[in-house]
XYZ file of C-alpha atoms in Angstrom:
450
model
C -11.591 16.148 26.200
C -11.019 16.365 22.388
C -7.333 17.187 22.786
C -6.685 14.767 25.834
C -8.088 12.101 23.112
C -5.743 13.267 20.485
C -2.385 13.499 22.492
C -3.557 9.952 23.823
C -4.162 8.219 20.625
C -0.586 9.882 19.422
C 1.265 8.621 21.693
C -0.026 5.636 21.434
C 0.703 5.512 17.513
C 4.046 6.737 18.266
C 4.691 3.971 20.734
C 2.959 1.274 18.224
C 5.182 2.580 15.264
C 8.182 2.279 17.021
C 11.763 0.755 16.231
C 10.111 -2.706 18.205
C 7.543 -2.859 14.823
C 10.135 -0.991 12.449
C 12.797 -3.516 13.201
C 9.806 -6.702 13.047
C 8.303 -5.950 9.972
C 11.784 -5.351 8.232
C 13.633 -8.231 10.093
C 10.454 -10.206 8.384
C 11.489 -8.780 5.193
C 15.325 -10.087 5.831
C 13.789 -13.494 6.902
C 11.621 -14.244 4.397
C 14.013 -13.112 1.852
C 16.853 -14.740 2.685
C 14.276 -18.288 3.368
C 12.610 -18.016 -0.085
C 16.110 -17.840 -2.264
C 15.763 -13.851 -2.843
C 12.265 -14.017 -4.578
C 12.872 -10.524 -6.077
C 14.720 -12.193 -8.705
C 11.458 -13.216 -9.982
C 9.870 -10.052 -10.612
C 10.135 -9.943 -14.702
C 7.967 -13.490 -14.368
C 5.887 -11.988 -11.988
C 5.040 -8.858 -13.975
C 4.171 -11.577 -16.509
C 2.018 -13.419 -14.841
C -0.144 -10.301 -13.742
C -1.853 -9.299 -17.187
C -2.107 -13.430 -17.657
C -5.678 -13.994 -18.060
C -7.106 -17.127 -15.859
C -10.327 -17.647 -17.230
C -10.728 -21.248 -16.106
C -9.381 -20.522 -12.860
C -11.243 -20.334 -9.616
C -11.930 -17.199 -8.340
C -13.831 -13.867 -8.457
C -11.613 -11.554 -10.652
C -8.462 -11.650 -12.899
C -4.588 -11.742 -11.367
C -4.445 -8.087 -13.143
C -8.049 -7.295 -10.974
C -6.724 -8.310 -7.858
C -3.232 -6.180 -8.578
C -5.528 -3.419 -9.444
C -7.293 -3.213 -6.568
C -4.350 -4.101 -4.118
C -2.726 -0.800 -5.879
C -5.561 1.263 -5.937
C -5.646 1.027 -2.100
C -1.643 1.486 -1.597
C -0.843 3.806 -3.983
C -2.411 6.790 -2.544
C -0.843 10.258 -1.129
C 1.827 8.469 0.805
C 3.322 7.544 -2.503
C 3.865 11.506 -3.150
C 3.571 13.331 -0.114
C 4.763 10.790 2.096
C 8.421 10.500 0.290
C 8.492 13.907 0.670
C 8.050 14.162 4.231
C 10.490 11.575 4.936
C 13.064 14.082 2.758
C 12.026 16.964 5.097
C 12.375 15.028 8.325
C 15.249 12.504 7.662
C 17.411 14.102 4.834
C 18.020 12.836 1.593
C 19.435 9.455 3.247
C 15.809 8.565 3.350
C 14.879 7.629 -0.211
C 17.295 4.559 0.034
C 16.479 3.236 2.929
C 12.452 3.892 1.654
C 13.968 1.844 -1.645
C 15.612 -0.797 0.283
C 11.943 -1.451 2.501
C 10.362 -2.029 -0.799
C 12.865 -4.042 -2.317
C 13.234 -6.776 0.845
C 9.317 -6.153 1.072
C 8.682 -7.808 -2.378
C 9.550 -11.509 -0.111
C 6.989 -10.540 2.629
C 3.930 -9.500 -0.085
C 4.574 -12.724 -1.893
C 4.375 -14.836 1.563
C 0.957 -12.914 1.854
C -0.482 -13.463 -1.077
C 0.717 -17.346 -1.438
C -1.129 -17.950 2.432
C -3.949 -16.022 0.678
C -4.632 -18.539 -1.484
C -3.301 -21.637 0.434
C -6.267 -20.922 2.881
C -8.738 -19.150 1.070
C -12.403 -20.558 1.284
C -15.444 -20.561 -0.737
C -19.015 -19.627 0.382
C -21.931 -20.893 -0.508
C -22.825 -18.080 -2.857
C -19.526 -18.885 -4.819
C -17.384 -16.227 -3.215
C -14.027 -16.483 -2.959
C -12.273 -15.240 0.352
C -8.900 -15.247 2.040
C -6.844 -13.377 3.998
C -4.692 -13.180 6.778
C -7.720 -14.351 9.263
C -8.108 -17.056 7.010
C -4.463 -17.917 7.839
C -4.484 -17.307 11.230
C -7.505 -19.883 11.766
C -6.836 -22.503 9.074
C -3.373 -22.839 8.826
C -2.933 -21.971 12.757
C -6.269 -22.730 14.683
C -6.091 -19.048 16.137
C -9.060 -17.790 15.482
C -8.963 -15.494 18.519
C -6.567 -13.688 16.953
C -7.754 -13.811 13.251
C -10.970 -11.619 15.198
C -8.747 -9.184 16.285
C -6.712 -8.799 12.885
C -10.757 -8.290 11.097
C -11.671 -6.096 13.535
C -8.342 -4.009 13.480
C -9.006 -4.084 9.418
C -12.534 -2.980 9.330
C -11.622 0.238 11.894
C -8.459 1.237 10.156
C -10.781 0.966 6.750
C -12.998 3.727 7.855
C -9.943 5.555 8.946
C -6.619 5.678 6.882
C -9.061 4.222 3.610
C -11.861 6.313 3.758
C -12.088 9.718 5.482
C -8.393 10.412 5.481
C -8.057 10.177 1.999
C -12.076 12.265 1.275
C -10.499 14.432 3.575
C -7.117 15.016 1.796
C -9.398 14.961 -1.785
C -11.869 18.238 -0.142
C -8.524 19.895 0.861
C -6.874 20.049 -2.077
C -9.974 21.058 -4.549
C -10.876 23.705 -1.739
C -7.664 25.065 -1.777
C -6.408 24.840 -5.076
C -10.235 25.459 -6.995
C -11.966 27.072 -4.114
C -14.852 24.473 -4.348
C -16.590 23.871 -1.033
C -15.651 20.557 1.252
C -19.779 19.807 1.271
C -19.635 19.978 -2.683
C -16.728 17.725 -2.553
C -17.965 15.727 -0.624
C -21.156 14.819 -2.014
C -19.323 14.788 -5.417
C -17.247 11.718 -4.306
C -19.477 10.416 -1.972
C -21.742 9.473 -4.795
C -18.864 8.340 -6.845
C -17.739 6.060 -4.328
C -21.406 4.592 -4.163
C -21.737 3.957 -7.674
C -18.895 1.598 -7.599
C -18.526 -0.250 -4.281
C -22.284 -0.980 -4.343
C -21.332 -3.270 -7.169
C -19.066 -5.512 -5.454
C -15.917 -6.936 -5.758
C -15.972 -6.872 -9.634
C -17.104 -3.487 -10.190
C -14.101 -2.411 -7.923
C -11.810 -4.531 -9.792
C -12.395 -3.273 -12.896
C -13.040 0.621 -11.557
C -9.523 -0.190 -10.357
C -8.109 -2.096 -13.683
C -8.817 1.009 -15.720
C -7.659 3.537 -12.598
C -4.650 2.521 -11.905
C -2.658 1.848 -14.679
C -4.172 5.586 -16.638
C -3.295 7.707 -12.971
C 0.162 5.753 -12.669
C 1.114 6.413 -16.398
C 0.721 10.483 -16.242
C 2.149 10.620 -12.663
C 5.381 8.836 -13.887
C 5.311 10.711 -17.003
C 5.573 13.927 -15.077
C 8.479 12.721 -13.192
C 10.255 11.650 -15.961
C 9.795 15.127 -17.314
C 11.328 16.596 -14.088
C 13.863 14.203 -14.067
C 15.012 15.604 -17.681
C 14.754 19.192 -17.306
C 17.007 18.247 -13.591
C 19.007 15.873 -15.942
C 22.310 17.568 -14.997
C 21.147 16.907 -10.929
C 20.361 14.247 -11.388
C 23.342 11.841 -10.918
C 24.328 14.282 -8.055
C 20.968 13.226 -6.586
C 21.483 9.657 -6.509
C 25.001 9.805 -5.149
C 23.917 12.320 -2.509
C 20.813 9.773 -1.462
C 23.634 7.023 -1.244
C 26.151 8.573 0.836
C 23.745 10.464 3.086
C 21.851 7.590 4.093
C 25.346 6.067 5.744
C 26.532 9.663 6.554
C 24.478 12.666 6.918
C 27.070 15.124 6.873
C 27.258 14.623 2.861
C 23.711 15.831 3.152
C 24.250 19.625 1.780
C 22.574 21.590 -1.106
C 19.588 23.243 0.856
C 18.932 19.760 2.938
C 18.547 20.077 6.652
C 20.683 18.329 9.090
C 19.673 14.639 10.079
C 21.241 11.585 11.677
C 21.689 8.025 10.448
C 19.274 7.361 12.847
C 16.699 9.705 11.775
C 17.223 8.893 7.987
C 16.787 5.389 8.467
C 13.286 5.807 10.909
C 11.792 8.050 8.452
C 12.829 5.781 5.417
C 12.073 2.745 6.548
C 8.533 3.886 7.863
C 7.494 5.743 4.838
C 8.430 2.569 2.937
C 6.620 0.188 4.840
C 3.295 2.638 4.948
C 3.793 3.119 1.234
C 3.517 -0.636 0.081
C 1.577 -2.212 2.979
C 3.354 -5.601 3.054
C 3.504 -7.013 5.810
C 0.439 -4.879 7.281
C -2.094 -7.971 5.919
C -4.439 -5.799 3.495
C -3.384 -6.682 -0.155
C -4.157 -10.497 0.722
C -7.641 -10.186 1.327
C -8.122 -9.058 -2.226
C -5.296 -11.352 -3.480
C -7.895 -14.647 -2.409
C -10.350 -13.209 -4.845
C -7.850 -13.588 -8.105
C -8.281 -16.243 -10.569
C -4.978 -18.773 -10.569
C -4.210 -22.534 -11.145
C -1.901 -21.887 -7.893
C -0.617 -19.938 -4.418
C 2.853 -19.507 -6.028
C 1.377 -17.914 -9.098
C -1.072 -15.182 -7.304
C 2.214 -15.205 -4.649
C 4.145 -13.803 -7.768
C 1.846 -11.357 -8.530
C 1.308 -9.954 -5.445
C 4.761 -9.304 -5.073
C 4.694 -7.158 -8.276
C 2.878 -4.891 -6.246
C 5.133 -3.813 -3.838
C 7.756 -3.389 -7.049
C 5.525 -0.724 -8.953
C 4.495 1.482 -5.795
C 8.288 1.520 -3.904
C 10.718 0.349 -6.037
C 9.117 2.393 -9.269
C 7.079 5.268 -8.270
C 8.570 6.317 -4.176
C 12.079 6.052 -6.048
C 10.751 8.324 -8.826
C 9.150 10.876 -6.216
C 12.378 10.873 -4.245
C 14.655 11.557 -6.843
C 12.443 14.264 -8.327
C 12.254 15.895 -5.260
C 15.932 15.772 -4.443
C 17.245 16.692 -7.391
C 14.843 19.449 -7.553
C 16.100 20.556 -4.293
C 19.589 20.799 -5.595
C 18.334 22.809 -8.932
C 16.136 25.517 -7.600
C 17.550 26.658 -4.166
C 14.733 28.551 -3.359
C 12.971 25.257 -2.935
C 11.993 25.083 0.857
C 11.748 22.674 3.622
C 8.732 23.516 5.880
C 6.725 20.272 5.279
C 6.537 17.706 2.773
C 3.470 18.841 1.026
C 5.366 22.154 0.229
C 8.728 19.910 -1.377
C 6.277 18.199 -3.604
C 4.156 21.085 -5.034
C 7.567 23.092 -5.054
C 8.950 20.343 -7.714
C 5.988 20.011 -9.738
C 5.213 23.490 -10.121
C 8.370 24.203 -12.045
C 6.698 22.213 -15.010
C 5.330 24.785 -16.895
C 1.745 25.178 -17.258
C 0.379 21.620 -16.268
C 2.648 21.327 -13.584
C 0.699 21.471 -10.305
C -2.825 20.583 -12.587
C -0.570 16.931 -13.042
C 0.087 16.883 -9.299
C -3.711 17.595 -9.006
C -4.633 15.178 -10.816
C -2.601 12.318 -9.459
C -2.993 12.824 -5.712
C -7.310 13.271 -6.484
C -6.908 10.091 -8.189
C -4.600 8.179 -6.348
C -6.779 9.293 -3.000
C -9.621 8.241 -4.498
C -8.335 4.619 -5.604
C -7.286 4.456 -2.226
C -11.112 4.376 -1.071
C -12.258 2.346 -3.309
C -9.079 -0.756 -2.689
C -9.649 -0.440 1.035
C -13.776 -0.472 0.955
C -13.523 -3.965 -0.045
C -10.737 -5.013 2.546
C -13.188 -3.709 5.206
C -16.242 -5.604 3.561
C -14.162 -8.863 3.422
C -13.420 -8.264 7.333
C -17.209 -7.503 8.193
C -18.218 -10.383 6.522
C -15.570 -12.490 8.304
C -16.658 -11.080 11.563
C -20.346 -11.263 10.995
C -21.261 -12.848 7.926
C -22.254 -11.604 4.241
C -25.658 -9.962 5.357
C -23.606 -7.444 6.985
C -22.431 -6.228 3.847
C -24.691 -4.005 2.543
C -24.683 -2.460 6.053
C -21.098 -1.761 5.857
C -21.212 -0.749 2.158
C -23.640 2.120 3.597
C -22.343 3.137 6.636
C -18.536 3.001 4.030
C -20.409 5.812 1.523
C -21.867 8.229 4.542
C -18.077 8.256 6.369
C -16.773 9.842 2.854
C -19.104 12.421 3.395
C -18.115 12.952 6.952
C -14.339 12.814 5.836
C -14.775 15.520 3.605
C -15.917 18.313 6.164
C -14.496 17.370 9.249
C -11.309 18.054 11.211
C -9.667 14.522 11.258
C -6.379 14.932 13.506
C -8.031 12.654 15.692
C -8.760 10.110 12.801
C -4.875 10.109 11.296
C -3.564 8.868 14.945
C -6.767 6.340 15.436
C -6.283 5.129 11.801
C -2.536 4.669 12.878
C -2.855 2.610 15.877
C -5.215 0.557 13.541
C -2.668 -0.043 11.027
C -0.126 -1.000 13.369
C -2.303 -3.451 15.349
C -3.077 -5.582 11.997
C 0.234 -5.484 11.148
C 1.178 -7.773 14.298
C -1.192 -10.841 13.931
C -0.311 -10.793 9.951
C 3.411 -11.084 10.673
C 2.964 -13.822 13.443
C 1.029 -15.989 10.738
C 4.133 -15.147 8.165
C 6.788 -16.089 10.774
C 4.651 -19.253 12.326
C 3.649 -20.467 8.910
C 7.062 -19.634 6.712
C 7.568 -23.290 6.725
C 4.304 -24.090 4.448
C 5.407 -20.709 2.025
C 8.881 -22.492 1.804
C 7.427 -25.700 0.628
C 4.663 -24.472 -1.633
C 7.661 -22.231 -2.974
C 9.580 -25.231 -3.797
C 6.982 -27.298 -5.202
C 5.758 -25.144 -7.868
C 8.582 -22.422 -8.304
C 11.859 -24.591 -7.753
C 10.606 -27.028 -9.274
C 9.706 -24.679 -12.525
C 6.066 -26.171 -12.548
C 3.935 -22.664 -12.433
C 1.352 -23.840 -15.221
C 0.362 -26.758 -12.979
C -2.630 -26.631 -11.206
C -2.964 -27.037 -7.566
């Protein structure tokens, strides 16, 4: 019954996460890039405007909070891992199309976090909340669908936010320090309740302090690669170029892939990576504090620049050129490239590696507890919370010492299934984006307040 389950919810994730959804959430990217003037040219102001303090602004934490968060709950093993399974299973070729998605995605996560704000609400208790339900009802009167985009939200939270990642963290301490799943578990269990009880703010600034300290050594350690590979490491790039367009430059070690192939695996691994257009970093972008939509828009968008365009790049040139240094450097999964590249730092190597994916799948808990919270409490209201909160901290547990091959396709389908209503309110409201674009950003009025 188990197995009949699993082959049933992987097809249907396979199906879902298709070229039909590939070529809709990038032909989004396209649109909205192409509609908005190239927003990417923006992205030095927009890295600005995220440690910009808003004190006097309305909202529940700080631009720099709400990027924080958003990061915590992207950056996670997919960052790492996930680059290098797209290497394994489409070639080299796959790093620039991964780049590319992240690039043309910086349009679509500044269209989410502008409609975050545009139709963001605030309770009674003083809460500020928004999201892509909030869009789909307010701007668009669907509310049927905003439902099914909360509900889709608050499954895939317990799924590719919660045990996934306690799963992957009691993995890798069991196999790399022999320390039991159950000790694990408990271990982060009790971490994780410490700070989500706390709300929105202690997760903010759990995340504020996170993110910025587990991002800094991971990049360091790539930069080290990328020096000791320094003579690779132009030989890298050019492969990644040319074998994206034309596999057959694809030699050095590097299996043999199609166009095709190379561009599925890219693509996908770029748009898992930085979530936009899959409708979660909104829901924390309505909490920020900002005079305006365009200004939080510009933010947001940072986000998807830091975890593609900065640290999948990174990952994928590490592991390539790596590839092309040390020949003995095998293919059998991604998991294996990764350690393979790390490890040939000496001494702190794999400890760095570690480090980063424990902290990075940790995060990753923590950013998407409070995207599931926002969608319980759109679906049922705030005394729900605390429910969820609990029922959040006991699946970490669970995560930790169960087999979850059932939970990665389940948490797929999830992910797939908000992505849909999310890009229907992007397409269906792109003409309020454009003209909240143009009255605060072509018009050069971003200090005004809205």
């Amino acid at each position: 019954m188990t197995d009949r389950l699993n082959d049933l919810l992987a097809a249907a994730s396979s199906w879902l996460w298709g070229w039909p959804l590939l070529v809709l959430l990038l032909g989004t990217h396209l649109f909205l890039t192409i509609r908005l003037r190239f927003p990417q040219r923006r992205i030095f102001t927009a890295i600005r405007l995220s440690v910009k303090r808003e004190p006097d602004a309305t909202g529940d934490v700080s631009q720099f909070g709400s990027l924080a968060t958003a990061l915590a709950a992207t950056i996670g093993t997919g960052n790492i891992i996930g680059v290098a399974t797209a290497i394994a299973l489409g070639g080299p070729g796959a790093v620039l199309w991964c780049w590319l998605t992240g690039v043309f995605g910086i349009s679509t996560k500044y269209a989410e976090g502008l409609l975050a704000i545009k139709y963001r609400i605030k309770t009674p208790e003083g809460k500020m909340l928004g999201g892509p339900m909030y869009a789909l009802e307010r701007g668009l009167g669907w509310r049927w669908l905003a439902v099914l985009f909360a509900f889709f939200t608050a499954c895939a939270s317990f799924g590719i936010g919660n045990s996934v990642q306690a799963n992957a963290i009691a993995t890798l301490t069991s196999e790399t320090y022999s320390i039991s799943p159950y000790v694990t578990g408990g271990v982060v269990c009790l971490l994780t309740g410490a700070v989500v009880l706390g709300g929105v703010k202690s997760i903010a600034r759990v995340c504020s302090m996170l993110v910025p300290f587990m991002a800094f050594f991971y990049i360091l350690g790539c930069i080290y690669i990328l020096c000791v590979n320094a003579s690779f490491l132009w030989p890298a790039v050019k492969l990644i170029c040319t074998a994206a367009f034309s596999p057959q430059a694809a030699g050095g070690g590097f299996v043999g892939t199609t166009v095709m192939m190379a561009a599925r695996f890219g693509i996908a691994r770029g748009l898992f990576s930085n979530e936009s257009g899959l409708g979660s970093a909104p829901i924390v972008a309505a909490a920020a504090q900002t005079r305006n939509p365009v200004r939080q828009a510009l933010v947001s968008s940072s986000g998807t620049f830091w975890d593609t365009v900065v640290i999948c790049a990174m990952t994928g040139l590490v592991i390539v050129s790596s590839v092309l240094a040390y020949p003995d450097i095998t293919f059998d999964n991604g998991a294996i490239l990764t350690k393979a590249a790390f490890a040939k730092i000496p001494v702190v190597g794999t400890p760095l590696l570690t480090f980063g994916l424990l902290t990075f799948a940790f995060s990753t808990i923590l950013g998407w507890c409070y995207y599931g919270e926002r969608a319980i409490e759109y679906l049922r209201g705030h005394r729900w919370v605390i429910a969820y909160r609990v029922a959040y901290i006991c699946v970490v547990f669970i995560g930790s010492v169960v087999n979850l091959s059932i939970v990665w396709s389940f948490a797929d389908c999830m992910n797939a299934l908000m992505a849909i209503p999310n890009l229907i309110s992007l397409l269906a409201l792109s003409g309020i984006i454009v003209s909240e674009t143009r009255k605060y950003l072509w018009s050069n009025r971003l200090d005004d307040w809205d």
